[in-house]
Amino acid sequence: MTKSKLINENSIGGLFLILGSIVLLTTIYFEYSIGWIGHARTNKETNIFILSNWENLKHIWTWQMLSHFVYITGYFLLLKKAEVLMRIVWSILTVCSLLMLVAFGLTLGTYYQALEMYNSEPAIFETLRGGIGYLYQFGRYGLLLFVVAFLVETLNNNGKILKVFGFSLLAFIILLFTVGYAFGISMKIIGAAFFLLPLAIGYFYLKNGMNE
């Protein structure tokens, strides 16, 4: 593989990380705007909310599913010639986003119908929610590897991210989480700041690839 082709793949991979992050951050805003996140509900209230707001949630979750497809495309481009550690990170993130992709697909294909039958057949929805929730949670926690990727690219002497920027962004995110926790703001809202990490990683991959 020629150097120019590798640079091009890293740049495009970074662009996909940027696009995936922007889509996710936008959908989180819309989740907040319709009241899906930031409010405590019982299971019964949650079921009612999903049924009442299905059209909005369907579109939001479709875009979130798309964002993980975009991420996966970026991972594949970036892991081709990555160092061993980063190749492992991108590979695991690929699996995690695949799990998220499946979870959203199952949710979109089954949730509404199962909730419509909930009063007569509650076991169907509860079984679906349990299985989908397992996939979703496993995939979501796996995305914490973005922290590892960010630290590697910040701390490594040959890392893509400027150290001053990397440490500043980490401090900013930690501050947001601390303030959010202190003031009782839902972690689902404050957690949106986490996706600034892949956004920044993507930006520096794109920037470095274009300048080399």
Tab-separated table of N, CA and C in Angstrom, residues 51 110-121 125:
chain	number	residue	atom	x	y	z
A	51	LEU	N	-44.688	4.365	23.293
A	51	LEU	CA	-45.851	4.256	22.412
A	51	LEU	C	-46.335	5.631	21.939
A	110	THR	N	-39.159	-4.433	16.441
A	110	THR	CA	-40.015	-5.226	17.333
A	110	THR	C	-40.699	-4.444	18.456
A	111	TYR	N	-40.097	-3.348	18.911
A	111	TYR	CA	-40.577	-2.693	20.131
A	111	TYR	C	-42.032	-2.255	20.038
A	112	TYR	N	-42.371	-1.532	18.988
A	112	TYR	CA	-43.711	-0.957	18.909
A	112	TYR	C	-44.782	-2.040	18.900
A	113	GLN	N	-44.571	-3.065	18.092
A	113	GLN	CA	-45.547	-4.154	18.000
A	113	GLN	C	-45.677	-4.883	19.340
A	114	ALA	N	-44.546	-5.103	19.999
A	114	ALA	CA	-44.574	-5.801	21.281
A	114	ALA	C	-45.271	-4.970	22.355
A	115	LEU	N	-45.073	-3.652	22.317
A	115	LEU	CA	-45.728	-2.785	23.295
A	115	LEU	C	-47.231	-2.698	23.056
A	116	GLU	N	-47.649	-2.752	21.802
A	116	GLU	CA	-49.081	-2.746	21.504
A	116	GLU	C	-49.777	-3.965	22.097
A	117	MET	N	-49.045	-5.068	22.203
A	117	MET	CA	-49.622	-6.296	22.755
A	117	MET	C	-49.284	-6.483	24.228
A	118	TYR	N	-48.704	-5.453	24.844
A	118	TYR	CA	-48.169	-5.615	26.195
A	118	TYR	C	-49.225	-6.052	27.213
A	119	ASN	N	-50.413	-5.473	27.132
A	119	ASN	CA	-51.444	-5.804	28.120
A	119	ASN	C	-51.856	-7.271	28.072
A	120	SER	N	-51.839	-7.856	26.882
A	120	SER	CA	-52.242	-9.256	26.750
A	120	SER	C	-51.047	-10.219	26.783
A	121	GLU	N	-49.892	-9.759	26.273
A	121	GLU	CA	-48.698	-10.616	26.225
A	121	GLU	C	-47.464	-9.849	26.706
A	125	PHE	N	-42.613	-8.515	25.271
A	125	PHE	CA	-41.834	-7.285	25.341
A	125	PHE	C	-40.718	-7.399	26.366
